[in-house]
Coordinates of C-alpha atoms and ligand atoms in Angstrom, one line a residue:
M19 CA -10.4 -3.3 -16.8
P20 CA -6.8 -3.9 -18.0
H21 CA -5.0 -6.8 -16.4
I22 CA -2.0 -9.1 -16.7
E23 CA -1.9 -12.8 -16.3
I24 CA 0.9 -14.3 -14.1
G25 CA 0.3 -18.1 -14.4
D26 CA -3.2 -18.5 -13.0
L27 CA -3.2 -15.1 -11.4
H28 CA -5.1 -12.3 -13.0
L29 CA -3.7 -8.9 -11.8
N30 CA -6.0 -5.9 -12.3
Y31 CA -4.4 -2.5 -12.8
L32 CA -5.1 1.1 -14.0
D33 CA -2.6 3.0 -16.2
E34 CA -3.4 6.7 -16.1
G35 CA -1.8 10.1 -16.7
R36 CA 0.6 10.5 -19.6
A37 CA 1.8 7.2 -21.2
T38 CA 5.3 8.6 -21.8
G39 CA 5.5 10.3 -18.4
A40 CA 7.8 9.4 -15.6
P41 CA 6.2 6.4 -13.8
V42 CA 4.7 6.3 -10.4
V43 CA 3.4 2.9 -9.2
F44 CA 0.9 2.6 -6.3
A45 CA 0.3 -0.5 -4.1
H46 CA -2.6 -0.4 -1.6
A47 CA -3.2 -1.6 2.0
L48 CA -4.5 -5.0 3.2
G49 CA -8.3 -5.3 3.0
S50 CA -8.6 -2.4 0.5
D51 CA -8.0 -2.1 -3.2
L52 CA -6.7 0.4 -5.9
R53 CA -9.6 2.7 -5.1
I54 CA -7.7 4.0 -2.0
W55 CA -5.9 6.2 -4.5
D56 CA -9.1 7.6 -6.1
N57 CA -9.0 10.9 -4.2
L58 CA -5.3 11.4 -4.7
I59 CA -4.6 10.6 -8.3
P60 CA -6.5 13.6 -9.8
L61 CA -4.5 16.0 -7.5
L62 CA -1.1 14.8 -8.9
P63 CA 0.7 16.3 -11.9
Q64 CA -1.0 14.6 -14.9
D65 CA 2.2 14.5 -17.0
L66 CA 3.2 11.6 -14.9
R67 CA 2.4 7.9 -15.7
L68 CA 0.3 6.8 -12.8
V69 CA -0.1 3.0 -12.4
R70 CA -2.0 1.4 -9.6
Y71 CA -3.0 -2.2 -9.2
D72 CA -5.0 -4.6 -7.0
L73 CA -2.9 -7.0 -5.0
R74 CA -3.6 -10.7 -5.3
G75 CA -6.7 -11.6 -3.4
H76 CA -8.0 -8.0 -3.5
G77 CA -10.2 -5.8 -5.7
R78 CA -10.6 -7.2 -9.2
S79 CA -7.5 -9.4 -9.1
T80 CA -8.1 -13.0 -8.5
T81 CA -7.5 -14.8 -5.2
P82 CA -5.0 -17.7 -5.2
E83 CA -5.3 -20.1 -2.3
P84 CA -3.9 -18.5 0.9
P85 CA -1.5 -18.1 2.6
Y86 CA 0.7 -15.7 0.5
A87 CA 4.4 -15.1 1.0
M88 CA 5.7 -11.5 0.9
G89 CA 8.1 -12.8 -1.8
A90 CA 5.1 -13.7 -4.0
L91 CA 3.6 -10.2 -3.6
I92 CA 6.9 -8.6 -4.5
R93 CA 7.1 -10.9 -7.6
D94 CA 3.6 -9.7 -8.6
A95 CA 4.8 -6.1 -8.5
E96 CA 7.9 -7.0 -10.5
R97 CA 5.9 -8.9 -13.2
L98 CA 3.4 -6.1 -13.5
M99 CA 6.2 -3.5 -14.0
E100 CA 8.0 -5.7 -16.5
A101 CA 4.8 -6.4 -18.4
L102 CA 4.1 -2.6 -18.6
S103 CA 7.8 -1.8 -19.5
I104 CA 8.2 0.3 -16.3
R105 CA 11.7 1.0 -14.9
E106 CA 13.0 3.6 -12.5
A107 CA 9.6 4.3 -11.0
V108 CA 8.7 6.0 -7.8
F109 CA 7.0 3.2 -5.9
V110 CA 4.3 4.4 -3.5
G111 CA 3.1 1.7 -1.0
S112 CA 0.5 1.9 1.7
S113 CA 0.9 -0.4 4.7
I114 CA 1.4 -3.9 3.2
G115 CA 2.0 -2.0 -0.1
G116 CA 4.9 -0.2 1.6
M117 CA 6.4 -3.6 2.7
I118 CA 6.2 -4.6 -1.0
A119 CA 7.9 -1.4 -1.8
Q120 CA 10.8 -2.0 0.6
G121 CA 11.2 -5.6 -0.6
L122 CA 11.1 -4.6 -4.3
A123 CA 13.7 -1.9 -3.8
V124 CA 16.1 -4.4 -2.2
K125 CA 15.6 -6.9 -5.0
R126 CA 15.2 -4.7 -8.1
L127 CA 16.7 -1.3 -7.8
D128 CA 16.5 -1.1 -11.6
L129 CA 12.7 -0.9 -11.2
V130 CA 12.6 1.6 -8.3
R131 CA 14.4 5.0 -8.2
A132 CA 12.6 6.2 -5.1
L133 CA 10.1 5.1 -2.5
V134 CA 7.1 6.7 -0.9
L135 CA 6.3 4.7 2.3
C136 CA 2.8 5.5 3.5
D137 CA 1.8 4.2 7.0
T138 CA 4.0 1.2 6.8
A139 CA 7.0 -0.3 8.6
A140 CA 9.8 -2.9 8.2
K141 CA 7.7 -5.1 10.5
I142 CA 4.0 -4.6 11.4
G143 CA 2.4 -6.2 14.4
T144 CA 3.4 -9.7 15.6
P145 CA 2.8 -13.1 14.1
E146 CA 0.3 -13.7 17.0
I147 CA -1.8 -10.7 16.2
W148 CA -2.0 -11.6 12.5
Q149 CA -2.8 -15.3 13.3
D150 CA -5.7 -14.1 15.5
R151 CA -7.0 -12.0 12.6
I152 CA -6.6 -14.9 10.2
D153 CA -8.5 -17.2 12.6
Q154 CA -11.2 -14.7 13.1
V155 CA -11.8 -14.0 9.4
R156 CA -11.9 -17.8 8.7
S157 CA -14.4 -18.4 11.5
Y158 CA -16.6 -15.3 11.3
G159 CA -15.8 -13.5 8.0
L160 CA -14.6 -10.0 7.2
E161 CA -17.6 -8.3 8.9
S162 CA -16.2 -9.4 12.3
L163 CA -13.0 -7.4 11.6
A164 CA -14.7 -4.4 10.1
D165 CA -15.2 -2.2 13.2
P166 CA -11.8 -2.6 14.8
T167 CA -10.2 -2.2 11.4
M168 CA -12.0 1.1 10.7
K169 CA -11.0 2.3 14.1
R170 CA -7.4 1.8 13.2
W171 CA -7.8 3.3 9.7
F172 CA -9.8 6.5 10.4
A173 CA -10.2 9.1 13.1
P174 CA -13.8 9.1 14.6
A175 CA -15.3 12.0 12.6
F176 CA -14.2 10.6 9.2
R177 CA -15.1 7.1 10.2
Q178 CA -18.7 8.1 11.0
G179 CA -19.1 10.1 7.8
P180 CA -20.2 8.8 4.4
E181 CA -16.7 8.0 3.1
G182 CA -15.8 6.2 6.3
Q183 CA -19.0 4.1 6.0
L184 CA -18.3 3.4 2.3
W185 CA -14.9 2.0 3.2
R186 CA -16.4 -0.1 5.9
E187 CA -18.7 -1.6 3.2
R188 CA -15.9 -2.1 0.8
F189 CA -13.8 -3.8 3.4
I190 CA -16.7 -6.3 4.1
E191 CA -17.1 -6.9 0.4
G192 CA -13.5 -8.0 0.1
D193 CA -12.4 -11.6 -0.3
P194 CA -11.8 -13.3 3.1
D195 CA -9.2 -15.6 1.5
G196 CA -7.4 -12.6 0.0
Y197 CA -7.3 -10.9 3.4
A198 CA -6.1 -14.1 5.2
G199 CA -3.4 -14.6 2.5
G200 CA -2.2 -11.0 2.8
A201 CA -2.3 -11.1 6.6
A202 CA 0.0 -14.2 6.5
A203 CA 2.4 -12.3 4.3
V204 CA 2.6 -9.4 6.8
A205 CA 2.9 -11.9 9.7
G206 CA 6.0 -13.4 8.1
T207 CA 7.7 -10.2 7.2
D208 CA 10.6 -8.6 9.1
F209 CA 12.5 -6.3 6.8
Y210 CA 14.6 -4.5 9.4
T211 CA 17.9 -5.9 8.2
T212 CA 17.3 -5.6 4.5
T213 CA 15.6 -2.2 4.6
A214 CA 18.6 -0.9 6.6
R215 CA 20.8 -1.6 3.5
L216 CA 18.7 0.7 1.3
T217 CA 20.1 4.0 0.1
L218 CA 17.6 5.8 -2.2
P219 CA 15.4 8.9 -2.0
T220 CA 12.5 8.0 0.3
L221 CA 9.5 9.9 1.6
A222 CA 7.9 8.2 4.6
L223 CA 4.6 9.7 5.7
V224 CA 2.0 8.7 8.3
G225 CA -1.3 9.9 9.6
S226 CA -1.1 11.4 13.1
E227 CA -4.1 9.3 14.1
D228 CA -2.9 6.0 12.5
G229 CA -3.9 3.2 14.8
S230 CA -2.1 0.4 12.9
T231 CA 1.4 1.9 12.2
P232 CA 1.7 4.9 14.5
P233 CA 4.1 7.7 13.7
D234 CA 6.9 6.5 15.9
L235 CA 6.9 3.1 14.2
V236 CA 7.0 4.6 10.7
R237 CA 9.7 7.1 11.8
E238 CA 11.8 4.1 13.0
T239 CA 11.6 2.5 9.5
A240 CA 12.3 5.8 7.8
E241 CA 15.5 6.2 9.9
L242 CA 16.8 2.9 8.6
I243 CA 17.0 4.3 5.0
R244 CA 19.8 6.7 4.2
G245 CA 18.2 9.5 2.1
S246 CA 14.8 9.4 3.7
R247 CA 12.5 12.1 4.8
F248 CA 9.7 11.7 7.4
E249 CA 6.4 13.6 7.5
I250 CA 3.3 13.4 9.7
V251 CA -0.1 14.2 8.1
R252 CA -2.1 15.9 10.8
G253 CA -5.6 14.5 11.4
A254 CA -5.2 11.6 9.0
G255 CA -5.6 7.9 10.0
H256 CA -3.9 4.8 8.5
V257 CA -4.8 5.7 4.9
P258 CA -4.2 9.4 4.4
S259 CA -4.7 9.1 0.6
I260 CA -8.4 8.6 1.5
D261 CA -9.0 11.1 4.3
K262 CA -6.3 13.8 3.6
P263 CA -5.6 13.5 -0.2
A264 CA -4.7 17.2 -0.7
E265 CA -2.0 17.0 2.0
V266 CA -0.6 13.8 0.6
A267 CA -0.7 15.2 -2.9
A268 CA 1.3 18.3 -1.8
L269 CA 3.9 16.2 0.0
L270 CA 4.2 13.7 -2.9
T271 CA 4.4 16.4 -5.6
E272 CA 7.0 18.3 -3.7
F273 CA 9.0 15.1 -3.2
L274 CA 8.8 14.2 -6.9
R275 CA 10.0 17.7 -7.8
S276 CA 12.9 17.4 -5.3
I277 CA 14.2 14.3 -7.1
G278 CA 13.5 15.6 -10.6
H279 CA 10.8 13.1 -11.4
V280 CA 8.5 15.9 -12.5
Ligands
LIG323 O1 -5.6 -3.5 9.4 C1 -4.6 -2.9 9.8 O2 -4.2 -3.0 11.0 C2 -3.8 -2.2 8.9 C3 -2.9 -2.9 8.0 C4 -1.8 -3.6 8.4 C5 -1.1 -4.0 7.2 C6 -1.9 -3.4 6.2 O3 -1.8 -3.4 4.9 O4 -3.0 -2.8 6.7

């Protein structure tokens, strides 16, 4: 698997589609990895350059000692894009990935020409909620968080089916330190003021059944950004790229066309 080195950190990524195409960069949700985009990527125009990566502490990237600051996650995205000579990308972020997207756009508008914010917000949960999850993962491991997490991620029928079960297994196989590190980053992030300064084309989308960042929360963040559009993906949970990829592909492709990226 291709990777870049940032100091001691080994950041795993996939660079697909057309190498000379307009770039789209994807950042996944906490407790998952770059495979959340597996169902979506084949449905997108293949003349795009489609780059996805594993956040630090997730997938095949290495796990620095937790906790992580949101600033470090944003720097990882910056370093990856610089290493791959990517500028003016559409940055697609899911949940914590969408927080990275917001922070990156504030810091490096040269790297980001548009945002796609999937099931994310300027602030997610409270520091107390995240500290409880960090304590729980430290004491009892990721398995203890698996069932409540899958309830937030997926509607019942999908959760009980084979793909829902697969994602439960993948969640448990994750790195507890990576989860705790990322949870600390979410706990410490409140982007209301900085995100409200953004003016760039933005598509915000959310699953109607999202139990982590419900539609009203995502709408509130979308409304902070001048130039944003808000869409609800009916029947999807917290990660619509997994359970409703065709609907997400249609929205994303139409958005990319509307801004002349394809
Ligand atoms: O586990 C959750 O509640 C979902 C979530 C919040 C931040 C993130 O990336 O995933």
